[in-house]
CSV table of C-alpha atoms in Angstrom, one decimal:
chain,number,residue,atom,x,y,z
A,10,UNK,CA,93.6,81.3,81.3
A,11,UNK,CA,93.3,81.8,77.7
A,12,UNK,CA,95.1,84.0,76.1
A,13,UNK,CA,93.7,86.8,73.3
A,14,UNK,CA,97.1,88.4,71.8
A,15,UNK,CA,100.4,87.1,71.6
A,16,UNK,CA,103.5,89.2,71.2
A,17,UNK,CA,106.4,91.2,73.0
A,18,UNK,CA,107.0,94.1,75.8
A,19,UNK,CA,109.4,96.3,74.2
A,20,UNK,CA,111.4,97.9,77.2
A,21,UNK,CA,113.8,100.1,75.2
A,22,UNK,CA,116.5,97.1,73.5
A,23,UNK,CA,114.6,94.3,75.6
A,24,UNK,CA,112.3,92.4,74.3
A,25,UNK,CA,109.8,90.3,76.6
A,26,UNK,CA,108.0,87.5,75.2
A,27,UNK,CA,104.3,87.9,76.6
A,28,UNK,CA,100.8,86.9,75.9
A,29,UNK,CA,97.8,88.6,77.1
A,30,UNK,CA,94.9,87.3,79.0
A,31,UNK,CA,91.6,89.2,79.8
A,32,UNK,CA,92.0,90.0,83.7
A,33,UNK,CA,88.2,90.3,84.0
A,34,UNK,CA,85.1,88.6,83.2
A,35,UNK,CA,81.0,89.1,82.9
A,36,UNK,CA,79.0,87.2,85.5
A,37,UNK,CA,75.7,89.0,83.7
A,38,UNK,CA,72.9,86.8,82.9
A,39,UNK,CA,72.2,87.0,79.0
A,40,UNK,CA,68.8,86.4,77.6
A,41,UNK,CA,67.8,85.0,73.8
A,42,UNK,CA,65.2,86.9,71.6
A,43,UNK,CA,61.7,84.9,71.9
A,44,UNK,CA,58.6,84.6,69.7
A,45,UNK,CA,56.3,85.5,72.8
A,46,UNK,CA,53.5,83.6,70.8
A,47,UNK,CA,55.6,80.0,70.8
A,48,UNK,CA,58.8,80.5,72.5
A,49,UNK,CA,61.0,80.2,69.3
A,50,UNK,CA,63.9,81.4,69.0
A,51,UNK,CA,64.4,84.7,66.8
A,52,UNK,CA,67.4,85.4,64.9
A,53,UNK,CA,69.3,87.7,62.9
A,54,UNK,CA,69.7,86.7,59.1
A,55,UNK,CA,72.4,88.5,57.1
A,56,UNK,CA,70.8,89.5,53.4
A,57,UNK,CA,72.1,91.1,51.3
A,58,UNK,CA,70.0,94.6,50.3
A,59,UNK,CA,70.8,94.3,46.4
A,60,UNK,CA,70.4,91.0,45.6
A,61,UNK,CA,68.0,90.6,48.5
A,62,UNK,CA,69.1,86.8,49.6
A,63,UNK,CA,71.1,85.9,52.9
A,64,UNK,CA,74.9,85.4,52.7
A,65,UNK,CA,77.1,83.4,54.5
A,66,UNK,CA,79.7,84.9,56.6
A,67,UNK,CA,82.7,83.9,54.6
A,68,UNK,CA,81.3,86.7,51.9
A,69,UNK,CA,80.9,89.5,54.2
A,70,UNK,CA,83.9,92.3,54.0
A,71,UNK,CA,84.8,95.6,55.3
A,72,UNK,CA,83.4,98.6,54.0
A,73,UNK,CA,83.7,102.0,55.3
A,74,UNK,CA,80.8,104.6,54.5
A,75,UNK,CA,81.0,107.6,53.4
A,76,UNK,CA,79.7,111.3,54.4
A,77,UNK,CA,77.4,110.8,51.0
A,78,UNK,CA,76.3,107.3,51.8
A,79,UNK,CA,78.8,105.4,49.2
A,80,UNK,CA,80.5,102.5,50.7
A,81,UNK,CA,84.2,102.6,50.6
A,82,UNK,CA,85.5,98.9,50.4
A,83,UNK,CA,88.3,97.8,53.0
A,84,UNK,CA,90.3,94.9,52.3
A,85,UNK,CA,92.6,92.9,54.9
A,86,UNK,CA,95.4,93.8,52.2
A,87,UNK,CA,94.7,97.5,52.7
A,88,UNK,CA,95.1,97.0,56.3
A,89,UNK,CA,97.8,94.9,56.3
A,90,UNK,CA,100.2,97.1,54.8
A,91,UNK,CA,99.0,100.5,57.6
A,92,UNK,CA,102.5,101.7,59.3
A,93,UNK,CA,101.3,99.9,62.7
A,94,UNK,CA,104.9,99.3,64.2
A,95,UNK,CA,103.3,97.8,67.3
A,96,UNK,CA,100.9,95.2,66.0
A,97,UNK,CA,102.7,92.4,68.0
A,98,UNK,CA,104.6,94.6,70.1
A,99,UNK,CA,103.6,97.2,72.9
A,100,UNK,CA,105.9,99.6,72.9
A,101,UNK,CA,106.4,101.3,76.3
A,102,UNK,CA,107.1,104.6,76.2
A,103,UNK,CA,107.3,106.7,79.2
A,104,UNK,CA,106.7,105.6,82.9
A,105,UNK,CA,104.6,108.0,84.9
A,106,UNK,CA,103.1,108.6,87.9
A,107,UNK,CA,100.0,107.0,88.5
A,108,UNK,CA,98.0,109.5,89.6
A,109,UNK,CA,98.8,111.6,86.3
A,110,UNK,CA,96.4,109.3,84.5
A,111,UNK,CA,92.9,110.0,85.0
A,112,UNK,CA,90.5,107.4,85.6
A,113,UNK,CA,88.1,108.7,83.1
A,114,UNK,CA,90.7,107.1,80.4
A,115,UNK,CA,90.9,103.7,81.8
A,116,UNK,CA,89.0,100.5,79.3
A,117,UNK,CA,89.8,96.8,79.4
A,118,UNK,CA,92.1,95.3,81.8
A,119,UNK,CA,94.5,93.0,80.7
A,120,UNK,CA,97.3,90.5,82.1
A,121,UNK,CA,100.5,90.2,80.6
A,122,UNK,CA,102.0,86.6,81.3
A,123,UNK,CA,104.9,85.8,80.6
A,124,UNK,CA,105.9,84.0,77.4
A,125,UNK,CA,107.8,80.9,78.3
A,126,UNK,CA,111.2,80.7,80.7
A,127,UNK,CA,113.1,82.8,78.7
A,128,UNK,CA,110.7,85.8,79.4
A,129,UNK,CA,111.1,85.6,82.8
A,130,UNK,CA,114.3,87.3,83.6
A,131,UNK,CA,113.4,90.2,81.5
A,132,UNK,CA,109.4,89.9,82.9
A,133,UNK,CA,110.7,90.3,86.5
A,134,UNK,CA,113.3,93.4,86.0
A,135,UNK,CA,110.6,95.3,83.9
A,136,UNK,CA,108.0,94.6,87.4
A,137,UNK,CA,110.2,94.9,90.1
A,138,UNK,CA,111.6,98.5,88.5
A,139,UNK,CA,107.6,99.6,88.2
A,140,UNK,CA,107.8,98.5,91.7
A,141,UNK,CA,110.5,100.3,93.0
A,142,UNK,CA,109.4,103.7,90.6
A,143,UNK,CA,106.1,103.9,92.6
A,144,UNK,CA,105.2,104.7,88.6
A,145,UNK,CA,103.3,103.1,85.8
A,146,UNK,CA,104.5,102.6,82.3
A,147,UNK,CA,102.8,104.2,79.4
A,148,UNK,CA,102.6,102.0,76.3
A,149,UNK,CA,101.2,101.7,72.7
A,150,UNK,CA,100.0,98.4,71.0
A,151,UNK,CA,97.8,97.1,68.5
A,152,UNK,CA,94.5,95.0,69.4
A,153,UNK,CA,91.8,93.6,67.1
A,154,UNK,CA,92.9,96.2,63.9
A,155,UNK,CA,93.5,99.4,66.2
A,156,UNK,CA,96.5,101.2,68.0
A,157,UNK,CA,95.2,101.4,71.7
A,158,UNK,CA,97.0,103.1,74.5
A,159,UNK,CA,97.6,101.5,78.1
A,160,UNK,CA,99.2,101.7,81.2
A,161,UNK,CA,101.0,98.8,82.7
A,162,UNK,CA,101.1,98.1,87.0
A,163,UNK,CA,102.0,96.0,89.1
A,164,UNK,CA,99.3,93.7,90.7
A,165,UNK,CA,100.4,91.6,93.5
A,166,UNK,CA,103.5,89.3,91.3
A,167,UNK,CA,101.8,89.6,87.6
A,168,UNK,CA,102.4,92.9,85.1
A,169,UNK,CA,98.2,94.1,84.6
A,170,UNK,CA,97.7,96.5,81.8
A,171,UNK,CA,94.5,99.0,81.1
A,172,UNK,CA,93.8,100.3,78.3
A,173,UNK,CA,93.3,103.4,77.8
A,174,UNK,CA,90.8,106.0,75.5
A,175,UNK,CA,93.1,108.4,73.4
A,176,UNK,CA,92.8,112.0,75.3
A,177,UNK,CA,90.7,113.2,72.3
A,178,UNK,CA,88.7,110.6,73.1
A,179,UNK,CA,87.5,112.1,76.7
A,180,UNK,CA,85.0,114.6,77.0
A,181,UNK,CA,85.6,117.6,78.5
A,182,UNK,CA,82.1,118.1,81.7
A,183,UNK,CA,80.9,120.9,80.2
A,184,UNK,CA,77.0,122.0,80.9
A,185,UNK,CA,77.2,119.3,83.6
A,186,UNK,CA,77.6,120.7,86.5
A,187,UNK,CA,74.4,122.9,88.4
A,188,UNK,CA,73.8,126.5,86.7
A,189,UNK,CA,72.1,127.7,90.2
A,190,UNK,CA,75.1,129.0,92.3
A,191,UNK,CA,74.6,128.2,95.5
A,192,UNK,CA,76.4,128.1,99.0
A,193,UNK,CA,77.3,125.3,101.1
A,194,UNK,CA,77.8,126.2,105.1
A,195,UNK,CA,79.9,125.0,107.6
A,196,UNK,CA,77.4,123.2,109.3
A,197,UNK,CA,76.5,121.7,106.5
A,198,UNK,CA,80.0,120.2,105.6
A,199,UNK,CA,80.5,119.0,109.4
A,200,UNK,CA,77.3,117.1,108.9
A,201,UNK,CA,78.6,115.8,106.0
A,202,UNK,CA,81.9,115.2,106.7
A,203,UNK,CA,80.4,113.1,110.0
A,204,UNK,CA,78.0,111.1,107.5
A,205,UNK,CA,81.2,110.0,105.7
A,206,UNK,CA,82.9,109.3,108.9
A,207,UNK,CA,79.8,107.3,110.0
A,208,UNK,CA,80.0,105.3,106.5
A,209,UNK,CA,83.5,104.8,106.8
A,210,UNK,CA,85.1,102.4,104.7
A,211,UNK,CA,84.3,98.8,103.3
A,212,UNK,CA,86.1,95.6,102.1
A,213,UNK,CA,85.1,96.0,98.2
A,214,UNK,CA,85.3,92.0,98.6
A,215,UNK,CA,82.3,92.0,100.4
A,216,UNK,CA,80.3,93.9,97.7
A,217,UNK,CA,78.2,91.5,95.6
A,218,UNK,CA,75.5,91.5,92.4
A,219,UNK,CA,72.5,91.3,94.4
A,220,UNK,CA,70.4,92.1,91.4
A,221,UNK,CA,71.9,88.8,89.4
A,222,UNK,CA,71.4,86.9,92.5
A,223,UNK,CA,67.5,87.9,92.7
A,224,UNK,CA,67.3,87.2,88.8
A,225,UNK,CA,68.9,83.7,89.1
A,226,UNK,CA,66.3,82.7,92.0
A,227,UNK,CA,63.7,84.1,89.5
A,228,UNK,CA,65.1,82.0,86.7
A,229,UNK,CA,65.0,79.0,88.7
A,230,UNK,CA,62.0,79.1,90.2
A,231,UNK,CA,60.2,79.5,86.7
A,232,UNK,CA,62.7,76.6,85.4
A,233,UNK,CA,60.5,74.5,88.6
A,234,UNK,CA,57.1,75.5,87.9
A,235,UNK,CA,57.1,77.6,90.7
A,236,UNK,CA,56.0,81.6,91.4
A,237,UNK,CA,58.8,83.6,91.0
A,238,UNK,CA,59.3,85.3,94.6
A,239,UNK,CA,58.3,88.0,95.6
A,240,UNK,CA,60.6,91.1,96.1
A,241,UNK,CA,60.2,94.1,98.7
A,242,UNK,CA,58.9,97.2,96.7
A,243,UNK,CA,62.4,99.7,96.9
A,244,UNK,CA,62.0,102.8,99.0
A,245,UNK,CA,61.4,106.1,97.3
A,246,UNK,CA,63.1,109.3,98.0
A,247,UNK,CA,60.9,112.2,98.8
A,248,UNK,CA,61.8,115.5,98.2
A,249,UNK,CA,64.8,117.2,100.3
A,250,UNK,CA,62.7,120.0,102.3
A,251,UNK,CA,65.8,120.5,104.7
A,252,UNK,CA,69.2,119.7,103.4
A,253,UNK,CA,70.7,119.6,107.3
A,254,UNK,CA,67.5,117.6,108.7
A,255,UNK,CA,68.3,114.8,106.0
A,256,UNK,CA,71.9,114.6,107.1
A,257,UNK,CA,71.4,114.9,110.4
A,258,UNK,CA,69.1,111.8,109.8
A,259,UNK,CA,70.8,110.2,107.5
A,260,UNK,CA,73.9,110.2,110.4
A,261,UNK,CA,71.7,108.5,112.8
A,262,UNK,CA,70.6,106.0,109.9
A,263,UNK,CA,74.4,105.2,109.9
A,264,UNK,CA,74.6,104.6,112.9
A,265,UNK,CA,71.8,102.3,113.7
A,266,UNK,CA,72.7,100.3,111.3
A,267,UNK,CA,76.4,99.7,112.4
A,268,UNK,CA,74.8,98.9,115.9
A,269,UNK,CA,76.6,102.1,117.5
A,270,UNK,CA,75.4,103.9,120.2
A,271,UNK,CA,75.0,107.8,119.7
A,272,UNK,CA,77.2,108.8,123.2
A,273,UNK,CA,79.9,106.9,121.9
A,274,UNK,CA,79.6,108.4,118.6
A,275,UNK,CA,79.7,111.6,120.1
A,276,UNK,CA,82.7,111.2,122.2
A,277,UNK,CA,84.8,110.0,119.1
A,278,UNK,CA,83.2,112.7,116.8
A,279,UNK,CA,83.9,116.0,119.0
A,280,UNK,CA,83.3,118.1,115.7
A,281,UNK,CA,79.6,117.2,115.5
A,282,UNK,CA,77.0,116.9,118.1
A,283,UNK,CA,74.0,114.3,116.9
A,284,UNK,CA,70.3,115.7,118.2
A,285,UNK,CA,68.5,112.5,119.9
A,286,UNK,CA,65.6,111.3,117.4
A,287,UNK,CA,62.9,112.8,119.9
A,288,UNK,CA,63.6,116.3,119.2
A,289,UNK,CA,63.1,118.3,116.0
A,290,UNK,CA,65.2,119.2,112.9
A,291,UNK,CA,64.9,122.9,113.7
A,292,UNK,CA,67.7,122.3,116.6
A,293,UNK,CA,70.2,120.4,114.4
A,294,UNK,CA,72.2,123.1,113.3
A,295,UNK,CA,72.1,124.4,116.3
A,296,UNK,CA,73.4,120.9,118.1
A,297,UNK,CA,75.8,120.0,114.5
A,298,UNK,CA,78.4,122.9,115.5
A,299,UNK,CA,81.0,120.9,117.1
A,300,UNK,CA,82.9,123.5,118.6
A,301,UNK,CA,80.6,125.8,120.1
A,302,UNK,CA,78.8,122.8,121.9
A,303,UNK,CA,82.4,121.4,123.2
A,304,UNK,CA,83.1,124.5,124.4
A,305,UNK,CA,79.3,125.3,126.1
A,306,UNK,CA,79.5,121.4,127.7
A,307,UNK,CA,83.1,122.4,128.8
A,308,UNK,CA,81.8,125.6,130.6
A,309,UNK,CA,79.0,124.3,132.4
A,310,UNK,CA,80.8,121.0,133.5
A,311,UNK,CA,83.5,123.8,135.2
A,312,UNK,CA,80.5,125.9,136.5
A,313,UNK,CA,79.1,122.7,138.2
A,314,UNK,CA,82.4,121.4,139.4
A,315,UNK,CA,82.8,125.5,140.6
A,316,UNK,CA,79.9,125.5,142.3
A,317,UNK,CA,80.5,122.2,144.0
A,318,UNK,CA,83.6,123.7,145.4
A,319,UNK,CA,82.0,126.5,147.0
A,320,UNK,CA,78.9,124.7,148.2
A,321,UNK,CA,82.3,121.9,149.8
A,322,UNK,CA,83.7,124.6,151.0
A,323,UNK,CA,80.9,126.5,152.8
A,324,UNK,CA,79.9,123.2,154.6
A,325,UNK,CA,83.2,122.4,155.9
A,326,UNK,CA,83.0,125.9,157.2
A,327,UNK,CA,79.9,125.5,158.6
A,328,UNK,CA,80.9,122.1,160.4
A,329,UNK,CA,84.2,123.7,161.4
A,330,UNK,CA,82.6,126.9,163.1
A,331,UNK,CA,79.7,124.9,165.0
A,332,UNK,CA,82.4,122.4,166.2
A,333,UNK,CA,84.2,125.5,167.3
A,334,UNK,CA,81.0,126.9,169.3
A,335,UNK,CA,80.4,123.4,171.2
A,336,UNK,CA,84.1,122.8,172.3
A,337,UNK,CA,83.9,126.4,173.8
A,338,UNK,CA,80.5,125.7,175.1
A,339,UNK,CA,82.0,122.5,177.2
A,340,UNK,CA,85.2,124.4,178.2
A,341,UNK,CA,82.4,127.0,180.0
A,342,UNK,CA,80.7,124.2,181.5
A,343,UNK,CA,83.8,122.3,182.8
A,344,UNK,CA,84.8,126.2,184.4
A,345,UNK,CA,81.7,126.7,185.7
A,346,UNK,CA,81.4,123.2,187.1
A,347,UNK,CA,84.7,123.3,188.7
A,348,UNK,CA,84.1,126.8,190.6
A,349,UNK,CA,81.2,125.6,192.1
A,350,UNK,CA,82.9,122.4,193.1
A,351,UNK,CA,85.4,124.7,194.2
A,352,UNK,CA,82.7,127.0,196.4
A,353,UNK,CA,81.2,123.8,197.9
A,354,UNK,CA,84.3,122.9,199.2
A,355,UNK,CA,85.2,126.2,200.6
A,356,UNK,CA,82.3,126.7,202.3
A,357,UNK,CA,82.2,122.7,203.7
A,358,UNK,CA,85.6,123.2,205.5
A,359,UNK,CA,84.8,126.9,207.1
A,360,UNK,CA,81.7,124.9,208.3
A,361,UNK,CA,84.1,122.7,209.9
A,362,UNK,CA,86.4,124.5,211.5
A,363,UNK,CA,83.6,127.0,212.7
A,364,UNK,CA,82.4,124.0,214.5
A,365,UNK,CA,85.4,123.2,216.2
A,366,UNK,CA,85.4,126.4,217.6
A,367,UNK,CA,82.1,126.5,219.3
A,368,UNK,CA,83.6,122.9,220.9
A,369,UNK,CA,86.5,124.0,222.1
A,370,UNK,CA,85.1,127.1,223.9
């Protein structure tokens, strides 16, 4: 990579050779100014207003206006001799925790490589102390005729700095946020927080410019001769009638499109209960309370299992008392059988003997 600013790191008494390189880059499609009549090119001619002629860029200066309109002139002599200590040095000095700075500050990224062998002793002590800090390093330097501020990190083996907007240079959110106070409910947060659960999280890798993409096909398809395609009209928003319908839908929405099934969901999501899409928005809130509808689910399933028992329990009794009844009912019968056997017998032998009487007399 090329690099856009040679100079040093000063880390206290070390110096470290370094030159910086642009860590990012523009993938944007640019377009040229057109005479729509014959497709000519249209461009900018610098004339002068008083002598009203073009000039060429060697005799173009600096000039700075003033609150009357006069034009101050700047010369590169002027500027050359500004008390700018840190024109081909940034000066480190403090190291911070990173979340001190806020992201509202942060400009142009930058890499700082290493400026020969020499540098590289000094290079890797100044990264592998940011490393072991868990803190960034707060610096001052001098880019294209302006002190700049920027914070240096460590990204994956290289030193990356930002730079950074002066804190005067921040805006403070005043008359930004609504002037209607209003109140957010529970309900509504669990709905939300389920929506963000739903999201979840993505691999900013996978993100791409699909607007470039669509403008490149359109590009080369007029570069053919062709019709530029065609592209699906984008969906409008309506007006949001019912804040906890919309996130109630805009759950399910989620989860359609991650291919998940809504039971599932629900076991994972205990916090939130998810209507099914045939019934209507008025019963979200209702269904959204996650605790109240663990706790109902959790008393009827022990009412049913309750009312198993006892309807268990009153059969077994039931089989146990008939069971009872017909083993009684048999020991009768065998009793009643076995007196008359009994009887039968009695009465057979008295016939007998009464018989052998009669003969014998």
């Amino acid at each position: 990579m090329r690099s856009i600013w040679n100079g040093a790191i000063s880390f206290g008494l070390v110096s470290i050779p370094i030159k910086l390189v642009n860590a990012t880059e523009s993938h944007s499609i640019s377009f040229r100014q057109i005479h729509t009549e014959d497709g000519g090119r249209v461009r900018y001619r610098k004339v002068c207003e008083l002598e009203d002629k073009e000039i060429s860029s060697a005799e173009i200066g600096k000039g700075y206006e003033d609150a009357d309109g006069s034009i101050i002139p700047i010369t590169d002599e002027d500027l050359a001799h500004l008390p700018l200590p840190t024109a081909k040095t940034i000066e480190i000095v403090a190291f911070v925790p990173a979340d001190r700075i806020d992201p509202l500050q942060m400009d142009a990224a930058y890499y700082l490589a290493a400026g020969g062998a020499p540098a590289a002793k000094p290079y890797t002590l100044l990264r592998e102390a940011l490393k072991r800090s868990n803190k960034v390093a707060i610096a001052k330097f001098a880019l294209r005729g302006k002190e700049r501020l920027g914070m240096l990190r460590v990204v994956e083996d290289a030193i990356a700095m930002h730079g950074l907007l002066w804190p005067d240079e921040v805006r403070a959110p005043e008359g930004v946020a609504p002037d209607t106070k209003v109140t957010v409910n529970d309900k509504e947060l669990d709905l939300a927080d389920a929506l963000m659960d739903t999201l979840g999280e993505i691999d900013l890798g996978d993100l791409h410019d699909e607007y470039r993409e669509a403008l490149e096909e359109v590009v080369a398809a007029k570069a053919a001769g062709e019709a530029p395609p065609e592209s699906p009209e984008p969906a409008r928003g309506g007006k949001v009638l019912d804040l906890m319908a919309a996130l109630e839908k805009s759950v399910q929405a989620a989860k359609e499109s991650r291919g998940e099934e809504t039971a599932a969901s629900e076991e994972e999501h205990a916090e939130v209960t998810h209507l099914p899409a045939r019934k209507s928005a008025r019963t979200a809130p209702k269904q959204a309370t996650g605790r109240k509808s663990t706790s109902t689910a959790k008393k009827t399933a022990a009412e049913k299992t309750t009312a198993s028992a006892r309807k268990s329990t009153a059969r077994s009794t039931q089989k146990s008392t008939q069971g009872t009844k017909k083993a009684a009912a048999k020991k009768t019968t065998a009793k009643a059988a076995a007196n008359s056997a009994a009887k039968k017998t009695t009465a057979k032998t008295a016939a007998k003997k009464t018989a052998s009487r009669k003969r014998t007399a």
